[in-house]
XYZ file of C-alpha atoms in Angstrom:
462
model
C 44.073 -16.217 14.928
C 41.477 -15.139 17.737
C 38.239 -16.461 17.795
C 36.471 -13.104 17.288
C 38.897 -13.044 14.361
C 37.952 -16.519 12.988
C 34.446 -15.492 13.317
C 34.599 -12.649 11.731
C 36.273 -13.947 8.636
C 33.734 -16.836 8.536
C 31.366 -14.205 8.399
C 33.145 -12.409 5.547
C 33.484 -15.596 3.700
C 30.730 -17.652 4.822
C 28.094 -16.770 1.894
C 29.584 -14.911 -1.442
C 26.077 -13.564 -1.912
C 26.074 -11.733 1.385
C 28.436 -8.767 0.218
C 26.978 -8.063 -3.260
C 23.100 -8.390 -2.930
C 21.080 -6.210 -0.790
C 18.342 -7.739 1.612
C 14.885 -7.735 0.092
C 12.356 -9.876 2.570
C 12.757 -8.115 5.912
C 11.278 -8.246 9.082
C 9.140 -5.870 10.790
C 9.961 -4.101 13.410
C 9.327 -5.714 16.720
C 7.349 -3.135 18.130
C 5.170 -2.277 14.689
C 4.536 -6.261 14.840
C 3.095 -6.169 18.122
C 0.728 -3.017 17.730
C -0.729 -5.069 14.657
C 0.100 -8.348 14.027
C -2.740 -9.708 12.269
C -1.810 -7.825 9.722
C 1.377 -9.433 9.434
C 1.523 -12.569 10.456
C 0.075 -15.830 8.382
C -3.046 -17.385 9.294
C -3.192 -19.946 7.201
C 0.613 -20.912 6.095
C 3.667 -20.120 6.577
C 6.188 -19.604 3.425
C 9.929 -18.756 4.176
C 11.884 -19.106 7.474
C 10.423 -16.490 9.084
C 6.962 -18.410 10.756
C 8.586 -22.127 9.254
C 7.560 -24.419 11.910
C 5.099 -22.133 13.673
C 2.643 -24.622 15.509
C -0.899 -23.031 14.208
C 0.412 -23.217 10.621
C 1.734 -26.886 10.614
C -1.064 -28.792 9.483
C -0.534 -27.016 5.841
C 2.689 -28.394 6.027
C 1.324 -31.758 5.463
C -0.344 -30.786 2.422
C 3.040 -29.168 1.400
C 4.292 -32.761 0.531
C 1.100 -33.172 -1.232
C 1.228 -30.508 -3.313
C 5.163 -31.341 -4.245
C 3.975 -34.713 -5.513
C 1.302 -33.295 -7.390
C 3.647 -30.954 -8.762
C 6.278 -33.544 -10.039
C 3.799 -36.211 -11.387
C 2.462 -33.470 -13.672
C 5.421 -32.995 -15.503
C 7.884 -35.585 -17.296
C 11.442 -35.631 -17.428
C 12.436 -34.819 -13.992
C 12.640 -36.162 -10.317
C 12.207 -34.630 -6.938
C 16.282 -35.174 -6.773
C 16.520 -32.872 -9.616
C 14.386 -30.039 -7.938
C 16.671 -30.643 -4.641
C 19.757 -29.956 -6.887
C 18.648 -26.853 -8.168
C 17.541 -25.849 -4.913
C 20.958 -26.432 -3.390
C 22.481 -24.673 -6.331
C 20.426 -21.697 -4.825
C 20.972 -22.114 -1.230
C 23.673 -19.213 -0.707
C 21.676 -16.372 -2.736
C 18.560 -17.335 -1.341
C 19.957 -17.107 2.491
C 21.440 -13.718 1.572
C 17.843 -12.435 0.913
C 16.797 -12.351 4.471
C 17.490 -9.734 6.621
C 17.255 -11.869 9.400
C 19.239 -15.595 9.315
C 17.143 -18.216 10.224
C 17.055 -19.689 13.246
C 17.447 -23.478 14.081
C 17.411 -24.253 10.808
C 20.255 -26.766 8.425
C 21.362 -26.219 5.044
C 19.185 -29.465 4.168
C 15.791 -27.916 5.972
C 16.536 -24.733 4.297
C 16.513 -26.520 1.178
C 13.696 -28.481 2.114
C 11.623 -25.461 2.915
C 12.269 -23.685 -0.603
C 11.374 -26.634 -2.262
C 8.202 -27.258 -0.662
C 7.026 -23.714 -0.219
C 8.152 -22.941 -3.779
C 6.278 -26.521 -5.455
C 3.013 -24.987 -3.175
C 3.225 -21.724 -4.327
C 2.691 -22.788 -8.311
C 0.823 -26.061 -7.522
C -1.758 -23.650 -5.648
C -2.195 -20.954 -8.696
C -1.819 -23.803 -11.059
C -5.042 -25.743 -9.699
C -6.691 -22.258 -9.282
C -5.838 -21.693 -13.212
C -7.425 -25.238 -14.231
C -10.235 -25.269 -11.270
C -8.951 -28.300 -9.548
C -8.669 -27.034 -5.995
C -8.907 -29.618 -3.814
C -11.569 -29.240 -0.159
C -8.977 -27.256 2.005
C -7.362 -25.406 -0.568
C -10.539 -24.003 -2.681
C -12.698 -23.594 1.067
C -9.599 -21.037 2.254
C -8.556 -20.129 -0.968
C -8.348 -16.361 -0.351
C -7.030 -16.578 3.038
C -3.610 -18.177 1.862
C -3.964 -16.047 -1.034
C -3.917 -13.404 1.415
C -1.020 -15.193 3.239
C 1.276 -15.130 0.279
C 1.386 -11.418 -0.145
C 2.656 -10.591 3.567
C 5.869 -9.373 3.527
C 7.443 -11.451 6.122
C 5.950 -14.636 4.502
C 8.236 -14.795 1.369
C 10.513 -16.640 -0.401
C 12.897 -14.979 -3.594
C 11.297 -14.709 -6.566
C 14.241 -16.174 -8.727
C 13.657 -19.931 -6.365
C 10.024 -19.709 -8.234
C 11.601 -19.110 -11.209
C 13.582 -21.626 -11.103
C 11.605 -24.232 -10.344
C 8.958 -22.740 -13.647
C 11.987 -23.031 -16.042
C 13.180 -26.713 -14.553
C 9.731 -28.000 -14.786
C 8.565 -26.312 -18.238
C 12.028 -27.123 -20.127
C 13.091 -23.435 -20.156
C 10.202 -22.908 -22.027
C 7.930 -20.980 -19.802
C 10.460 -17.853 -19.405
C 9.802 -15.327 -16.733
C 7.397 -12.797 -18.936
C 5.134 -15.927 -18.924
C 5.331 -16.762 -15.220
C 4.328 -13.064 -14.534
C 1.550 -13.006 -16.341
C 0.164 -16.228 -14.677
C 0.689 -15.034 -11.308
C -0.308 -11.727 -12.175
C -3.955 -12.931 -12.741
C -4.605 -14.359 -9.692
C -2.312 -12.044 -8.010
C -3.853 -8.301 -9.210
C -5.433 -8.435 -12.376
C -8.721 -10.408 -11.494
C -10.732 -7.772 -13.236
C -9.947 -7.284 -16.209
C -6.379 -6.234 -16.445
C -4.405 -5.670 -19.061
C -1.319 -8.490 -18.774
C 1.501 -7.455 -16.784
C 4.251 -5.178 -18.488
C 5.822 -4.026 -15.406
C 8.769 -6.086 -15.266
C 10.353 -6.240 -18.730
C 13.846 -6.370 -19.530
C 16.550 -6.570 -16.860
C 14.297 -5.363 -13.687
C 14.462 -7.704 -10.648
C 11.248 -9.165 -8.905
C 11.786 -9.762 -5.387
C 9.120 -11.730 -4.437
C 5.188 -11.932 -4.680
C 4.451 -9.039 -1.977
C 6.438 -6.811 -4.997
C 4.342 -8.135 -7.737
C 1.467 -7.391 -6.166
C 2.688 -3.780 -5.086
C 3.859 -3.110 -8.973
C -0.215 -4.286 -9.991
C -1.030 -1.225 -7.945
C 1.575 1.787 -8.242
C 3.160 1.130 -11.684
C 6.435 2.827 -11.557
C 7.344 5.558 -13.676
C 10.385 6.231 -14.958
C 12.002 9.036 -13.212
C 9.541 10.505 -11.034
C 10.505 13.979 -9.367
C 9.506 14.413 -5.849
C 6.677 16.787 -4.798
C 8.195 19.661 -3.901
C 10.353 19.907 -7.185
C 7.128 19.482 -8.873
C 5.707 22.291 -6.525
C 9.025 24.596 -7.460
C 8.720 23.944 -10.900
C 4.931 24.149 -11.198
C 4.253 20.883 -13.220
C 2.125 18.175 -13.104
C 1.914 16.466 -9.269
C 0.029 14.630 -7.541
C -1.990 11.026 -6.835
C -5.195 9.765 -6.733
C -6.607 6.425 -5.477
C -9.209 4.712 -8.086
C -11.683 1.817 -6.483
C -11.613 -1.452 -8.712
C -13.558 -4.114 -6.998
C -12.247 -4.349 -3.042
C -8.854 -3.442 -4.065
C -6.732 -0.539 -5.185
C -6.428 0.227 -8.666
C -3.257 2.573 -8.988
C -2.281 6.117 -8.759
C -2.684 8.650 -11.349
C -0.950 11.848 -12.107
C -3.063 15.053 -11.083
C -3.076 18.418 -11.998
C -2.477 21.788 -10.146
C -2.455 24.946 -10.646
C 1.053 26.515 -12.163
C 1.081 30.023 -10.090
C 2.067 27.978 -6.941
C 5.106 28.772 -4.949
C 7.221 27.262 -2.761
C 6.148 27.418 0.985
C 9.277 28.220 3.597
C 7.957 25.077 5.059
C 6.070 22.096 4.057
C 2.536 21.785 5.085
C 2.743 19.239 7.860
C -1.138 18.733 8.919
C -4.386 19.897 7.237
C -7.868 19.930 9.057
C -10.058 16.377 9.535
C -12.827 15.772 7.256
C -15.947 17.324 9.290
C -13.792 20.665 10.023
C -13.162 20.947 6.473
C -16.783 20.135 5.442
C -18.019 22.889 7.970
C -15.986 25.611 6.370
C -17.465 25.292 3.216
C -14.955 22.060 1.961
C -17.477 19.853 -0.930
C -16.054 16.584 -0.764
C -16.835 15.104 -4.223
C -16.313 11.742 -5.318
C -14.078 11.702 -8.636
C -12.186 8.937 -9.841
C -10.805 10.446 -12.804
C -9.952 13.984 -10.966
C -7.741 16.338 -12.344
C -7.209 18.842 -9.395
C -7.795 17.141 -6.433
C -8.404 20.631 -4.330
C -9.875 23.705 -5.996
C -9.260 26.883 -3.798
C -11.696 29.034 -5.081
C -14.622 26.452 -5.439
C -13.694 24.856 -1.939
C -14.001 21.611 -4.011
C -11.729 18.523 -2.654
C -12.290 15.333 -5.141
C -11.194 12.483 -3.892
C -11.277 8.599 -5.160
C -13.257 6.108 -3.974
C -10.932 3.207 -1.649
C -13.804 0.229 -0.373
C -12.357 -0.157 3.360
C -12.652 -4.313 4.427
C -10.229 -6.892 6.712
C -9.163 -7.999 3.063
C -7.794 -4.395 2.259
C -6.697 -3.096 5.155
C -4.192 -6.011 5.545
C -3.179 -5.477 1.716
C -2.931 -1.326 2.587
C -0.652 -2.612 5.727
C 1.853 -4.841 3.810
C 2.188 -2.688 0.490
C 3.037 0.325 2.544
C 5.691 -1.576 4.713
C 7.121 -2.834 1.809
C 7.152 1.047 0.885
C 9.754 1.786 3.525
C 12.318 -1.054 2.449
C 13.075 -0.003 -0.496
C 15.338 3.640 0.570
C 14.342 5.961 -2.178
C 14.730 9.803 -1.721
C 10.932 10.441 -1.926
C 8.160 9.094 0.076
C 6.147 6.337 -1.332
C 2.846 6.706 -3.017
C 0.504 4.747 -0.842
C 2.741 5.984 2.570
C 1.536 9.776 1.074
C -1.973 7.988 0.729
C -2.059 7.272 4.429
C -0.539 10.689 5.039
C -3.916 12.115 3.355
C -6.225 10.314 4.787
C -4.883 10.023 8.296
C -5.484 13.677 8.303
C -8.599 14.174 6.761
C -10.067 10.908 9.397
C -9.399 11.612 12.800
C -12.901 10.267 14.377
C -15.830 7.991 13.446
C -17.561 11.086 12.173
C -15.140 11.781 9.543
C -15.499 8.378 8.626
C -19.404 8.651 8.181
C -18.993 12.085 6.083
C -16.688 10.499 3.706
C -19.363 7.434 3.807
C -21.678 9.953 2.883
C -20.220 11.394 0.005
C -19.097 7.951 -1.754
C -15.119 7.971 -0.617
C -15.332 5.482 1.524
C -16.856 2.292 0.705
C -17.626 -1.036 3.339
C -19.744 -2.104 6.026
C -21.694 0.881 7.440
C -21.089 -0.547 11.214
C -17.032 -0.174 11.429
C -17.282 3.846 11.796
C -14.923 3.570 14.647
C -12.666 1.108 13.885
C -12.069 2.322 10.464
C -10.594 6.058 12.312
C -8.774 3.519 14.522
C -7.143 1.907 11.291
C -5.740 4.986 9.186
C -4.400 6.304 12.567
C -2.456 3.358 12.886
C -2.140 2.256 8.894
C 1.383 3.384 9.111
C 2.626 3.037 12.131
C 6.599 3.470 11.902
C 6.890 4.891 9.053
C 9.287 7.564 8.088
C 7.178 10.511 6.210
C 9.589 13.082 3.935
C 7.229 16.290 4.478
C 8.607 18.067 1.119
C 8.569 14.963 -1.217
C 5.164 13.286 -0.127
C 3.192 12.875 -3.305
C 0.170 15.346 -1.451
C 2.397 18.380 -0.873
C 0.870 20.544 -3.303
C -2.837 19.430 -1.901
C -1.457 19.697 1.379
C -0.214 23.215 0.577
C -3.714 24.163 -1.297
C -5.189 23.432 1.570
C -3.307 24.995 4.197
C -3.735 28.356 1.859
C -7.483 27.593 2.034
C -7.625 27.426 5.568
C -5.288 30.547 6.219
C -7.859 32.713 4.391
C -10.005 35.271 6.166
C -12.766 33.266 4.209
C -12.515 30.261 5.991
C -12.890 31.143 9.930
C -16.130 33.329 8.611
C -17.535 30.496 6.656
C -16.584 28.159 9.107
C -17.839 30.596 12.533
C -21.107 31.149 10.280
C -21.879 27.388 9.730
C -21.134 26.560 13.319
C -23.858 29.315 14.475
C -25.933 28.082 11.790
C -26.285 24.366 12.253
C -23.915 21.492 14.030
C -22.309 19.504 11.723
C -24.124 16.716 13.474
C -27.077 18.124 11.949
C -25.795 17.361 8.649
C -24.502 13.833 9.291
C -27.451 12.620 11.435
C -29.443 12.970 8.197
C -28.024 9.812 7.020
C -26.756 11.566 3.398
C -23.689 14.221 2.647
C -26.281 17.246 2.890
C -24.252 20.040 0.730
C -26.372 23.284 0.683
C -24.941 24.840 3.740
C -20.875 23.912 2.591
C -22.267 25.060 -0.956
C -23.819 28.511 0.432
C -20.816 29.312 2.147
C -18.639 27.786 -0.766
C -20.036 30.436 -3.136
C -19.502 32.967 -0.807
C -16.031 32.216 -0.596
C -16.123 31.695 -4.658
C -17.835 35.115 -5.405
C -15.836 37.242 -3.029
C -12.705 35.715 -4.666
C -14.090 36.416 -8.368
C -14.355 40.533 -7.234
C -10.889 40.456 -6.049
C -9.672 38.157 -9.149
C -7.385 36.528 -7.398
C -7.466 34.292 -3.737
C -7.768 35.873 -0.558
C -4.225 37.517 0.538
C -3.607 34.711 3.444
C -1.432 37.217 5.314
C -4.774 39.146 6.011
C -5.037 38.597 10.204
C -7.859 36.119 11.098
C -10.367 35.963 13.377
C -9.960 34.663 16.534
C -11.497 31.396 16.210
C -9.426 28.123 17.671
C -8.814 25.339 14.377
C -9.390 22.668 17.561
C -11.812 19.890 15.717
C -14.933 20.648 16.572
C -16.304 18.538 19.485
């Protein structure tokens, strides 16, 4: 036998888990990494192979071994040997998780590492739960909270497990564990305990439990544009709690749609919208997210902070691992709002009218951030949760309606006008709203959009 063939059967035959598990705590992209890569790598400490040995993080690695004592003088009935068995007895299907091998590291460091970063993971919510956080721990306690939820900086769920059950005499059981971490993890304010993972559904790892606290799945969702075809229900909406998300509901639209030839790739930014007679209302229990005859757009309130945007990062990464036919809810999210915020002025409308919540000084760098939220992902035009808005839209602007409400306000008054007045100033948009509303009501029905338009550019207005 060849080398090349030796190799490749110790490939084939080197870990039994490799061939019958898929990968679920990847990597990111080189190139995403490096436009971004606070919000991926750890700042505090490192958990999994992936930053393991990383010089800024190794002082946490002392108190590693700390927190691995604490954990095993806690509880009777079992040694640190033990835990090292049932680590060991894990070793193959925990390696198989990574879509990357590690690098430089033995079977008995890889062990080592899932031990400690696995004791450290429930020592650290543990001493959270009973207020016992020690100086470095409870002084940057949200910061390696914040750590543990990046989605290169994980270890498999099922080595957490594991160590729960060994440690609580089977007792515990994974609905319990859930609910513990689930506290900390999403459900700070007043959430309901976690149901999300009953019966036979795998957890991955933390980064999914805290993605399932935000976009519960359904069972069975259709994509967009069979929802569009069919004229049902569709549609998301993003609901503030605190300085996180909340989750997405289902939304309403109207049931006379039909099917575009081609998806709606782009709609107009916020300001351009605003100017043609576009009320942007805050609604976190909205129903129709875009009314075309009003010229209503309701939209959820999101608060915009370093905490969230990191969160909004890492949840929609984890988005793209996971191969399903439609595009993810909070990658459709970005889709929406990368559109409707293209400069710092769209940013202060939607300031303005209550949508976006956070430091008033960040104008700027919060248009940088949702043009960038995303970077490298892969968008599916005709099953993106906002296809029908996107569509609604589109229809809106494609009216004769909108280039003369939109050329009148211009004339009238700058949009600068409007924003320099330090509040969303809605008489004009509503004047020109009506308009739009009344001529609508004497035809019955929306403005034919085949009707030719004016000759007016749709550049954003400068």
């Amino acid at each position: 036998m060849s080398s090349l063939e030796a190799l490749v059967e110790a490939l084939r035959g080197g870990n039994q888990w490799s061939a019958r598990q898929p990968f679920t705590i990847f990597r990111v992209p080189a190139y995403v990494r490096e436009s971004n890569r606070t919000a991926y790598e750890p700042r505090m400490v490192s958990i999994g192979p992936y930053y393991h040995g990383t010089a800024a993080l190794r002082p946490m690695e002392d108190h590693k071994w700390r927190s691995l004592n604490y954990f095993v003088s806690h509880y009777a009935g079992f040694t640190a040997s033990t835990l090292v068995a049932e680590m060991r007895d894990l070793e193959a299907q925990a390696l198989a998780c990574y879509s990357e091998r590690p690098v430089g590291m033995s079977s008995d460091q890889f062990i080592q590492m899932l031990l400690l970063d696995g004791s450290f993971i429930l020592e650290f919510f543990f001493k959270w739960h009973k207020m016992e956080l020690d100086t470095l721990i409870g002084s940057w306690r949200h910061d390696i909270l914040s750590d543990l939820l990046l989605i290169e900086n994980q270890i498999p769920f099922f080595v957490l497990e594991r160590l729960w059950n060994t440690v609580t005499c089977g007792q515990g059981g994974r609905a319990l564990l859930l609910e513990f971490l689930f506290a900390y993890i999403g459900g700070q304010n007043n959430r309901e305990p976690i149901t999300l993972f009953s019966g036979d559904r795998q957890v991955h790892h933390l980064l999914q439990v805290n993605y399932e606290c935000f976009v519960p799945t359904q069972p069975d969702p259709k994509p967009a544009i069979e929802l569009l075809e069919a004229g049902e229900i569709e549609g998301c909406a993003f609901v503030q709690r605190s300085s996180a998300l909340r989750k997405l509901y289902e939304c309403c639209v109207p049931k006379r749609t039909t099917l575009p030839s081609r998806p709606t790739t782009r709609i107009p930014p916020a300001t351009e919208l605003f100017i043609a007679g576009v009320t942007f209302v805050r609604d976190d229990a909205t129903e129709n997210m875009f009314d075309r005859r009003s010229g209503v757009m309701k939209i959820p309130t999101i608060r915009i902070n370093d905490e969230m945007r990191t969160v909004l990062v890492n949840l929609i990464t984890f988005e793209q691992t996971q191969c399903r036919e439609e595009t993810g809810l909070l990658t459709s999210y970005q889709l929406l709002m990368s559109n409707l915020i293209v400069t710092a002025r769209d940013v202060q409308l939607l300031r303005q009218c209550g949508v976006l919540q956070g430091r008033e000084d960040n104008n700027d760098e919060a248009a940088r951030f949702f043009s960038r939220i995303a970077e490298g992902a892969t968008v599916d035009l005709r099953r993106q949760a906002f296809a029908v808005l996107f569509e609604h839209v589109s229809r809106y602007c494609d009216s004769r309606w909108y280039y003369v409400c939109r050329k009148a306000l211009l004339e009238l008054q700058p949009v600068e006008d409007h924003l320099h007045r330090g509040r969303h100033d809605h008489s004009l948009s509503y004047r020109y709203a009506d308009l739009l509303h009344r001529s609508n009501m004497m035809c019955d029905t929306v403005v034919d959009v085949s009707l030719p338009s004016p000759n007016l550019t749709m550049d954003p207005i400068r």
